[in-house]
Coordinates of N, CA and C in Angstrom, one line a residue:
Chain A
K1 N 31.0 43.4 66.3 CA 30.7 42.3 65.4 C 30.5 42.9 64.0
A2 N 31.3 42.4 63.0 CA 31.2 42.9 61.7 C 29.8 42.6 61.1
G3 N 29.4 43.5 60.2 CA 28.1 43.3 59.5 C 28.3 42.5 58.3
V4 N 27.3 42.6 57.4 CA 27.4 41.9 56.1 C 28.2 42.8 55.2
T5 N 29.2 42.2 54.5 CA 30.1 42.9 53.6 C 29.8 42.5 52.2
Q6 N 29.6 43.5 51.3 CA 29.4 43.2 49.9 C 30.5 43.9 49.1
T7 N 31.1 43.2 48.2 CA 32.1 43.7 47.3 C 31.8 43.3 45.9
P8 N 32.1 44.2 44.9 CA 32.5 45.6 45.1 C 31.3 46.5 45.4
R9 N 31.5 47.7 45.7 CA 30.3 48.6 46.0 C 29.7 49.1 44.7
Y10 N 30.6 49.3 43.7 CA 30.1 49.9 42.4 C 30.8 49.0 41.3
L11 N 30.0 48.9 40.2 CA 30.4 48.2 39.1 C 29.8 48.8 37.8
I12 N 30.6 48.9 36.8 CA 30.1 49.3 35.5 C 30.5 48.2 34.5
K13 N 29.5 47.7 33.8 CA 29.7 46.6 32.9 C 29.0 46.9 31.6
T14 N 29.5 46.2 30.5 CA 28.9 46.4 29.2 C 27.9 45.3 28.9
R15 N 26.8 45.6 28.2 CA 25.9 44.6 27.8 C 26.6 43.4 27.2
G16 N 26.1 42.2 27.6 CA 26.7 40.9 27.1 C 27.8 40.3 28.0
Q17 N 28.4 41.2 28.9 CA 29.4 40.7 29.8 C 28.7 39.9 30.9
Q18 N 29.6 39.3 31.8 CA 29.1 38.7 32.9 C 29.7 39.4 34.2
V19 N 29.1 39.2 35.3 CA 29.5 39.8 36.5 C 29.4 38.9 37.7
T20 N 30.3 39.0 38.7 CA 30.2 38.2 39.9 C 30.3 39.2 41.1
L21 N 29.3 39.0 42.0 CA 29.2 39.8 43.1 C 29.5 39.0 44.4
S22 N 30.1 39.5 45.4 CA 30.4 38.7 46.6 C 29.8 39.3 47.8
C23 N 29.5 38.4 48.7 CA 28.8 38.7 50.0 C 29.4 37.8 51.1
S24 N 29.9 38.5 52.2 CA 30.3 37.8 53.4 C 29.3 38.1 54.5
P25 N 28.7 37.0 55.0 CA 27.6 37.3 56.0 C 28.2 37.6 57.3
I26 N 27.3 37.9 58.3 CA 27.7 38.1 59.7 C 28.3 36.8 60.2
S27 N 29.3 36.8 60.9 CA 29.9 35.6 61.5 C 28.9 34.8 62.2
G28 N 28.9 33.5 61.8 CA 27.9 32.6 62.5 C 26.6 32.4 61.7
H29 N 26.3 33.4 60.8 CA 25.1 33.2 60.0 C 25.3 32.3 58.9
R30 N 24.4 31.3 58.7 CA 24.6 30.4 57.6 C 23.6 30.6 56.4
S31 N 22.7 31.5 56.6 CA 21.7 31.8 55.5 C 22.0 33.0 54.9
V32 N 22.1 33.0 53.5 CA 22.4 34.2 52.8 C 21.4 34.3 51.6
S33 N 20.8 35.5 51.6 CA 19.7 35.7 50.5 C 20.2 36.9 49.7
W34 N 19.8 36.9 48.4 CA 20.1 38.0 47.5 C 18.8 38.6 47.0
Y35 N 18.9 40.0 46.9 CA 17.7 40.7 46.4 C 18.2 41.7 45.3
Q36 N 17.3 42.0 44.4 CA 17.6 43.1 43.5 C 16.6 44.3 43.8
Q37 N 17.2 45.5 43.8 CA 16.4 46.6 44.0 C 16.5 47.6 42.8
T38 N 15.3 47.9 42.3 CA 15.2 48.9 41.2 C 14.1 49.9 41.5
P39 N 14.2 51.1 40.9 CA 13.2 52.1 41.2 C 11.8 51.6 40.8
G40 N 11.7 50.9 39.7 CA 10.4 50.4 39.2 C 9.8 49.3 39.9
Q41 N 10.6 48.3 40.3 CA 10.1 47.0 40.9 C 10.3 46.9 42.4
G42 N 11.1 47.8 42.9 CA 11.4 47.7 44.4 C 12.4 46.6 44.7
L43 N 12.2 46.1 45.8 CA 13.1 44.9 46.3 C 12.5 43.6 45.9
Q44 N 13.2 42.8 45.1 CA 12.7 41.5 44.7 C 13.7 40.4 45.1
F45 N 13.2 39.3 45.6 CA 13.9 38.2 46.0 C 14.5 37.4 44.8
L46 N 15.8 37.1 44.9 CA 16.5 36.4 43.9 C 16.6 34.9 44.3
F47 N 17.4 34.7 45.4 CA 17.5 33.3 45.9 C 18.1 33.3 47.3
E48 N 18.0 32.1 47.9 CA 18.6 32.0 49.3 C 19.4 30.7 49.3
Y49 N 20.5 30.8 50.0 CA 21.4 29.7 50.3 C 21.6 29.4 51.8
F50 N 21.5 28.2 52.1 CA 21.7 27.8 53.5 C 22.6 26.5 53.5
S51 N 23.7 26.6 54.2 CA 24.7 25.5 54.2 C 25.0 25.0 52.8
E52 N 25.4 25.9 52.0 CA 25.8 25.6 50.6 C 24.8 25.1 49.6
T53 N 23.5 25.1 50.1 CA 22.5 24.6 49.2 C 21.5 25.7 48.9
Q54 N 21.1 25.8 47.7 CA 20.1 26.8 47.3 C 18.7 26.2 47.8
R55 N 18.0 27.0 48.6 CA 16.8 26.5 49.2 C 15.6 27.1 48.6
N56 N 15.7 28.3 48.0 CA 14.6 29.0 47.5 C 15.1 29.9 46.3
K57 N 14.2 30.1 45.3 CA 14.6 30.9 44.2 C 13.4 31.7 43.8
G58 N 13.7 33.0 43.4 CA 12.7 33.9 43.0 C 12.4 33.8 41.5
N59 N 11.7 34.7 41.0 CA 11.2 34.6 39.6 C 12.2 35.4 38.7
F60 N 13.4 34.9 38.5 CA 14.4 35.6 37.7 C 14.9 34.6 36.6
P61 N 15.3 35.0 35.5 CA 15.9 34.1 34.5 C 17.1 33.4 34.9
G62 N 17.4 32.3 34.2 CA 18.6 31.5 34.6 C 19.9 32.2 34.5
R63 N 19.9 33.4 33.9 CA 21.2 34.1 33.8 C 21.7 34.6 35.2
F64 N 20.8 34.5 36.1 CA 21.1 34.8 37.5 C 21.3 33.6 38.3
S65 N 22.5 33.4 38.8 CA 22.9 32.2 39.5 C 23.7 32.6 40.7
G66 N 23.8 31.7 41.6 CA 24.6 31.9 42.8 C 25.2 30.7 43.4
R67 N 26.0 30.8 44.4 CA 26.6 29.7 45.1 C 27.0 30.2 46.5
Q68 N 27.2 29.2 47.4 CA 27.6 29.5 48.8 C 28.8 28.6 49.1
F69 N 29.7 29.1 49.8 CA 30.9 28.3 50.1 C 30.8 27.7 51.6
S70 N 31.7 26.9 51.9 CA 31.6 26.2 53.2 C 31.8 27.2 54.4
N71 N 32.3 28.4 54.1 CA 32.5 29.4 55.2 C 31.3 30.4 55.1
S72 N 30.3 30.0 54.4 CA 29.0 30.8 54.3 C 29.1 32.0 53.4
R73 N 30.3 32.3 52.9 CA 30.4 33.4 51.9 C 29.6 33.0 50.6
S74 N 29.0 34.0 50.0 CA 28.2 33.7 48.8 C 28.6 34.6 47.7
E75 N 28.5 34.1 46.5 CA 28.6 34.8 45.3 C 27.4 34.8 44.4
M76 N 27.2 35.8 43.7 CA 26.1 35.9 42.7 C 26.6 36.2 41.4
N77 N 26.2 35.5 40.4 CA 26.7 35.7 39.0 C 25.5 36.1 38.1
V78 N 25.8 37.1 37.3 CA 24.8 37.4 36.2 C 25.5 37.3 34.9
S79 N 25.0 36.5 34.0 CA 25.7 36.3 32.7 C 24.9 37.1 31.6
T80 N 25.5 37.3 30.6 CA 24.9 38.0 29.4 C 24.1 39.2 29.9
L81 N 24.8 40.2 30.4 CA 24.1 41.3 31.1 C 23.3 42.1 30.1
E82 N 22.1 42.5 30.6 CA 21.2 43.4 29.8 C 21.1 44.7 30.5
L83 N 20.7 45.7 29.8 CA 20.5 47.1 30.4 C 19.6 47.0 31.6
G84 N 18.6 46.2 31.5 CA 17.6 46.1 32.6 C 18.1 45.5 33.9
D85 N 19.4 45.0 33.8 CA 20.0 44.3 35.0 C 20.6 45.4 35.9
S86 N 20.6 46.7 35.4 CA 21.2 47.8 36.3 C 20.3 47.9 37.5
A87 N 21.0 47.8 38.7 CA 20.2 47.8 39.9 C 21.2 47.8 41.1
L88 N 20.6 47.9 42.3 CA 21.3 47.7 43.5 C 21.1 46.3 44.0
Y89 N 22.1 45.5 44.0 CA 22.0 44.1 44.5 C 22.4 44.0 45.9
L90 N 21.5 43.5 46.7 CA 21.6 43.5 48.1 C 21.7 42.0 48.6
C91 N 22.6 41.8 49.6 CA 22.7 40.5 50.2 C 22.3 40.7 51.6
A92 N 21.6 39.7 52.2 CA 21.1 39.7 53.5 C 21.5 38.3 54.2
S93 N 22.0 38.4 55.4 CA 22.3 37.2 56.1 C 21.4 37.0 57.4
S94 N 21.2 35.8 57.7 CA 20.3 35.5 58.8 C 20.9 34.3 59.6
L95 N 20.7 34.4 60.9 CA 21.2 33.4 61.8 C 20.3 32.1 61.7
L96 N 19.0 32.4 61.6 CA 18.0 31.3 61.5 C 17.5 31.3 60.1
S97 N 16.9 30.1 59.8 CA 16.2 30.0 58.5 C 15.0 29.1 58.7
G98 N 13.9 29.6 58.2 CA 12.6 28.9 58.3 C 11.9 29.0 59.6
S99 N 12.4 29.9 60.4 CA 11.7 30.2 61.7 C 11.0 31.6 61.6
R100 N 9.9 31.8 62.3 CA 9.3 33.1 62.2 C 10.1 34.2 63.0
Y101 N 11.1 33.7 63.7 CA 12.0 34.6 64.4 C 13.2 35.0 63.6
T102 N 13.2 34.5 62.3 CA 14.3 34.8 61.4 C 14.3 36.3 61.2
E103 N 15.5 36.9 61.2 CA 15.7 38.3 60.9 C 16.8 38.5 59.9
A104 N 16.6 39.3 58.9 CA 17.6 39.5 57.8 C 18.3 40.8 58.0
F105 N 19.6 40.7 57.9 CA 20.5 41.9 58.0 C 21.2 42.1 56.7
F106 N 21.0 43.3 56.2 CA 21.5 43.6 54.9 C 22.9 44.2 54.8
G107 N 23.6 43.9 53.7 CA 24.8 44.7 53.4 C 24.5 46.0 52.7
Q108 N 25.6 46.7 52.4 CA 25.4 48.0 51.8 C 25.0 47.9 50.3
G109 N 25.2 46.8 49.7 CA 24.8 46.6 48.4 C 25.9 46.8 47.4
T110 N 25.7 46.3 46.2 CA 26.5 46.5 45.0 C 25.7 47.2 43.9
R111 N 26.1 48.4 43.6 CA 25.4 49.2 42.5 C 26.0 48.7 41.2
L112 N 25.2 48.0 40.4 CA 25.6 47.5 39.1 C 25.0 48.5 38.0
T113 N 25.9 49.0 37.2 CA 25.3 49.8 36.0 C 25.7 49.1 34.8
V114 N 24.8 48.8 33.9 CA 25.1 48.1 32.6 C 24.9 49.1 31.5
V115 N 26.0 49.3 30.7 CA 25.9 50.3 29.6 C 26.0 49.7 28.2
Chain B
T1 N 2.2 42.8 40.5 CA 1.3 43.1 41.7 C 2.0 42.9 43.0
Q2 N 2.0 44.0 43.9 CA 2.6 43.9 45.2 C 1.8 43.0 46.1
L3 N 2.4 42.1 46.7 CA 1.7 41.3 47.7 C 1.5 42.1 49.0
L4 N 2.4 43.1 49.2 CA 2.4 44.0 50.3 C 2.2 45.4 49.8
E5 N 1.1 46.0 50.2 CA 0.9 47.4 49.7 C 1.2 48.3 50.9
Q6 N 2.1 49.3 50.6 CA 2.5 50.3 51.5 C 1.8 51.6 51.2
S7 N 1.3 52.3 52.2 CA 0.8 53.6 51.9 C 1.1 54.6 53.1
P8 N 1.2 55.8 52.8 CA 1.3 56.4 51.5 C 2.7 56.1 50.8
Q9 N 2.8 56.5 49.6 CA 4.1 56.3 48.9 C 5.1 57.4 49.3
F10 N 4.6 58.5 49.6 CA 5.4 59.6 50.0 C 4.8 60.5 51.0
L11 N 5.6 60.9 52.0 CA 5.1 61.8 53.1 C 6.0 62.9 53.3
S12 N 5.6 64.2 53.3 CA 6.4 65.3 53.6 C 5.7 66.0 54.8
I13 N 6.5 66.1 55.9 CA 5.9 66.7 57.1 C 6.9 67.7 57.7
Q14 N 6.4 68.5 58.7 CA 7.3 69.4 59.4 C 7.8 68.7 60.6
E15 N 8.9 69.1 61.0 CA 9.6 68.6 62.3 C 8.5 68.8 63.4
G16 N 8.4 67.7 64.3 CA 7.4 67.8 65.4 C 6.1 67.2 65.1
E17 N 5.8 67.0 63.9 CA 4.5 66.4 63.5 C 4.6 64.9 63.7
N18 N 3.4 64.2 63.7 CA 3.3 62.8 63.8 C 3.1 62.2 62.4
L19 N 3.4 60.9 62.2 CA 3.1 60.3 60.9 C 2.9 58.8 61.1
T20 N 2.1 58.2 60.2 CA 1.8 56.8 60.3 C 1.9 56.2 58.8
V21 N 2.6 55.1 58.8 CA 2.8 54.4 57.5 C 2.1 53.0 57.6
Y22 N 1.4 52.7 56.6 CA 0.6 51.4 56.6 C 1.2 50.4 55.7
C23 N 1.0 49.1 56.1 CA 1.5 48.0 55.3 C 0.4 47.0 55.3
N24 N -0.2 46.7 54.2 CA -1.4 45.8 54.1 C -1.2 44.7 53.1
S25 N -1.8 43.5 53.4 CA -1.6 42.4 52.5 C -2.9 41.4 52.7
S26 N -3.1 40.7 51.7 CA -4.2 39.6 51.8 C -3.6 38.3 52.3
S27 N -2.2 38.3 52.4 CA -1.5 37.1 52.8 C -1.2 37.1 54.3
V28 N -1.1 36.0 54.9 CA -0.7 35.9 56.3 C 0.8 35.7 56.4
F29 N 1.5 36.4 57.2 CA 2.9 36.2 57.3 C 3.3 35.6 58.7
S30 N 4.5 35.0 58.7 CA 5.0 34.4 59.9 C 5.4 35.5 60.8
S31 N 6.0 36.6 60.2 CA 6.5 37.8 60.9 C 6.5 38.9 59.9
L32 N 6.7 40.1 60.4 CA 6.9 41.2 59.6 C 8.0 42.1 60.1
Q33 N 8.8 42.6 59.2 CA 10.0 43.4 59.5 C 9.9 44.7 58.9
W34 N 10.3 45.7 59.7 CA 10.4 47.1 59.1 C 11.9 47.5 59.0
Y35 N 12.1 48.2 57.9 CA 13.5 48.7 57.6 C 13.4 50.1 57.3
R36 N 14.6 50.8 57.5 CA 14.8 52.1 56.9 C 16.0 52.1 56.0
Q37 N 15.9 52.8 54.9 CA 17.0 52.7 53.9 C 17.3 54.2 53.6
E38 N 18.6 54.5 53.6 CA 19.2 55.7 53.1 C 19.6 55.5 51.7
P39 N 19.7 56.6 50.9 CA 20.0 56.5 49.4 C 21.4 55.8 49.3
G40 N 21.4 54.8 48.4 CA 22.7 54.1 48.1 C 23.2 53.2 49.1
E41 N 22.4 52.9 50.2 CA 22.8 52.0 51.2 C 21.8 50.9 51.3
G42 N 22.2 49.9 52.1 CA 21.3 48.7 52.3 C 20.2 49.1 53.4
P43 N 19.1 48.3 53.4 CA 18.1 48.6 54.4 C 18.6 48.2 55.8
V44 N 18.2 49.0 56.8 CA 18.6 48.7 58.1 C 17.4 48.2 58.9
L45 N 17.5 47.1 59.6 CA 16.4 46.5 60.3 C 16.1 47.4 61.5
L46 N 14.8 47.8 61.6 CA 14.3 48.5 62.8 C 13.7 47.6 63.8
V47 N 12.8 46.7 63.3 CA 12.1 45.9 64.3 C 11.5 44.7 63.6
T48 N 11.2 43.6 64.3 CA 10.5 42.4 63.8 C 9.3 42.2 64.7
V49 N 8.1 42.1 64.2 CA 7.0 41.7 65.0 C 6.5 40.4 64.6
V50 N 6.2 39.6 65.6 CA 5.9 38.1 65.3 C 4.5 37.7 65.7
T51 N 4.0 38.2 66.7 CA 2.7 37.8 67.3 C 1.6 38.7 66.8
G52 N 0.4 38.2 66.4 CA -0.7 39.0 66.0 C -1.1 39.9 67.2
G53 N -1.3 41.2 66.8 CA -1.7 42.1 67.8 C -0.5 42.8 68.6
E54 N 0.7 42.3 68.3 CA 1.9 42.8 69.0 C 2.2 44.3 68.7
V55 N 2.5 45.0 69.8 CA 3.0 46.4 69.6 C 4.4 46.5 70.2
K56 N 5.3 47.1 69.4 CA 6.6 47.3 69.8 C 7.0 48.8 69.7
K57 N 7.7 49.3 70.7 CA 8.1 50.7 70.7 C 9.6 50.8 70.7
L58 N 10.1 51.7 69.8 CA 11.5 51.9 69.7 C 11.6 53.5 69.7
K59 N 11.8 54.0 71.0 CA 11.9 55.4 71.2 C 10.6 56.1 70.7
R60 N 10.7 56.9 69.6 CA 9.5 57.6 69.1 C 8.7 56.8 68.1
L61 N 9.2 55.6 67.8 CA 8.6 54.8 66.7 C 7.8 53.7 67.4
T62 N 6.5 53.5 66.9 CA 5.6 52.5 67.5 C 5.2 51.6 66.3
F63 N 5.4 50.3 66.4 CA 5.1 49.3 65.4 C 4.0 48.4 65.9
Q64 N 3.0 48.1 65.0 CA 1.9 47.3 65.4 C 1.7 46.2 64.3
F65 N 1.5 45.0 64.7 CA 1.2 43.9 63.8 C -0.3 43.6 64.0
G66 N -1.0 43.4 62.9 CA -2.4 43.2 62.9 C -2.7 41.8 63.6
D67 N -3.9 41.7 64.1 CA -4.3 40.5 64.8 C -4.2 39.3 63.9
A68 N -4.5 39.5 62.6 CA -4.5 38.3 61.7 C -3.2 38.2 61.0
R69 N -2.2 38.9 61.4 CA -0.8 38.9 60.8 C -0.8 39.1 59.4
K70 N -1.7 40.0 58.9 CA -1.7 40.4 57.5 C -1.3 41.8 57.3
D71 N -1.3 42.6 58.3 CA -1.0 44.0 58.1 C -0.2 44.6 59.3
S72 N 0.3 45.8 59.1 CA 1.2 46.4 60.1 C 1.2 47.9 60.0
S73 N 1.5 48.6 61.0 CA 1.7 50.0 60.9 C 2.9 50.5 61.6
L74 N 3.4 51.7 61.2 CA 4.6 52.3 61.8 C 4.1 53.7 62.1
H75 N 4.2 54.1 63.4 CA 3.8 55.4 63.8 C 5.0 56.1 64.4
I76 N 5.3 57.3 63.9 CA 6.4 58.1 64.5 C 5.8 59.3 65.1
T77 N 6.2 59.5 66.3 CA 5.8 60.7 67.1 C 6.8 61.8 67.1
A78 N 6.4 63.0 66.9 CA 7.3 64.1 67.0 C 8.5 63.9 66.0
A79 N 8.2 63.7 64.8 CA 9.2 63.4 63.8 C 10.3 64.4 63.7
Q80 N 11.5 64.0 63.5 CA 12.7 64.8 63.4 C 13.4 64.6 62.1
P81 N 14.2 65.6 61.6 CA 14.8 65.5 60.3 C 15.6 64.2 60.1
G82 N 16.1 63.7 61.2 CA 16.9 62.4 61.2 C 16.1 61.2 60.9
D83 N 14.7 61.4 60.9 CA 13.8 60.3 60.5 C 13.5 60.2 59.0
T84 N 14.1 61.1 58.3 CA 14.0 61.2 56.8 C 14.6 59.9 56.3
G85 N 13.9 59.3 55.3 CA 14.4 58.0 54.7 C 13.3 57.2 54.0
L86 N 13.7 56.1 53.5 CA 12.7 55.2 52.9 C 12.4 54.1 53.9
Y87 N 11.1 54.0 54.2 CA 10.7 53.0 55.1 C 10.1 51.8 54.4
L88 N 10.6 50.6 54.7 CA 10.1 49.4 54.0 C 9.5 48.4 55.0
C89 N 8.4 47.9 54.6 CA 7.9 46.8 55.4 C 8.2 45.5 54.6
A90 N 8.4 44.4 55.3 CA 8.7 43.1 54.6 C 8.0 42.0 55.3
G91 N 7.2 41.2 54.7 CA 6.6 40.1 55.3 C 7.4 38.9 55.1
Y92 N 7.5 38.1 56.2 CA 8.4 36.9 56.1 C 7.5 35.6 56.2
K93 N 7.8 34.7 55.3 CA 7.1 33.4 55.3 C 8.1 32.4 55.6
A94 N 7.9 31.7 56.8 CA 8.9 30.7 57.2 C 9.0 29.5 56.2
A95 N 7.9 29.2 55.6 CA 7.9 28.0 54.7 C 8.9 28.2 53.5
G96 N 8.9 29.4 53.0 CA 9.7 29.7 51.8 C 11.0 30.4 52.2
N97 N 11.1 30.8 53.5 CA 12.3 31.5 54.0 C 12.6 32.7 53.0
K98 N 11.7 33.5 52.8 CA 12.0 34.7 52.0 C 11.1 35.9 52.4
L99 N 11.7 37.1 52.2 CA 11.0 38.3 52.5 C 10.3 38.8 51.3
T100 N 9.1 39.3 51.4 CA 8.4 40.0 50.4 C 8.2 41.4 50.9
F101 N 8.8 42.3 50.0 CA 8.8 43.7 50.4 C 7.7 44.5 49.9
G102 N 7.2 45.5 50.6 CA 6.3 46.5 50.1 C 7.1 47.5 49.3
G103 N 6.3 48.4 48.6 CA 6.9 49.3 47.7 C 7.7 50.4 48.4
G104 N 7.5 50.6 49.7 CA 8.3 51.6 50.4 C 7.5 52.9 50.6
T105 N 7.8 53.6 51.6 CA 7.2 54.9 51.9 C 8.4 55.9 52.1
R106 N 8.5 56.9 51.2 CA 9.5 57.9 51.4 C 9.1 59.0 52.3
V107 N 9.8 59.2 53.4 CA 9.4 60.2 54.4 C 10.4 61.3 54.4
L108 N 9.9 62.5 54.3 CA 10.8 63.7 54.4 C 10.3 64.6 55.5
V109 N 11.2 64.8 56.5 CA 10.9 65.6 57.6 C 11.7 66.9 57.5
K110 N 10.9 68.0 57.3 CA 11.5 69.3 57.1 C 11.8 70.0 58.4
P111 N 12.9 70.6 58.6 CA 13.2 71.3 59.9 C 12.4 72.6 60.0

């Protein structure tokens, strides 16, 4: 069974540009969550999608957005990139959502560097 | 402010020694998950504990969930160099369907 796939693995962008990251969840998983990981702040929750609907959002500016498609694949977009957006962006998929038995399985991440 | 406090932040031990990592919070969680992460990779789920007081064993790793579901610990017996990595605890709240991560404990096991 294939795991969570994130593309691309690495990205270098210039300040002011925008970027789109992609995540394909484990087959059958309908919940996709996105996290940002930086050395200073650790892992922070961005948002969660379930059945194409955003159900929860973290404390990030509106420049960070996402969407989910009918096949559960998800994309995350960051507009007007800032140097501080440089981070490892992680996608996690879950079979369940809103149950204490929910388990999150992470992809390898996309390393975004903003120069 | 971290809702989940992990301690210690860094551990360096010799192969064969034991170690314990702690994860503490003032919040009650629906469940708690432990992950291990290698540099440049995503976290890999090790275990999920759900019931207060629950103890789970995974070979040389023992995980415990506090009775009040606010804290957890990870104990590694006879550590090996392959146990080296960043250990992360994450509390899950079903109502918001999100994980809150601790700051991580970096473990180095020297041969």
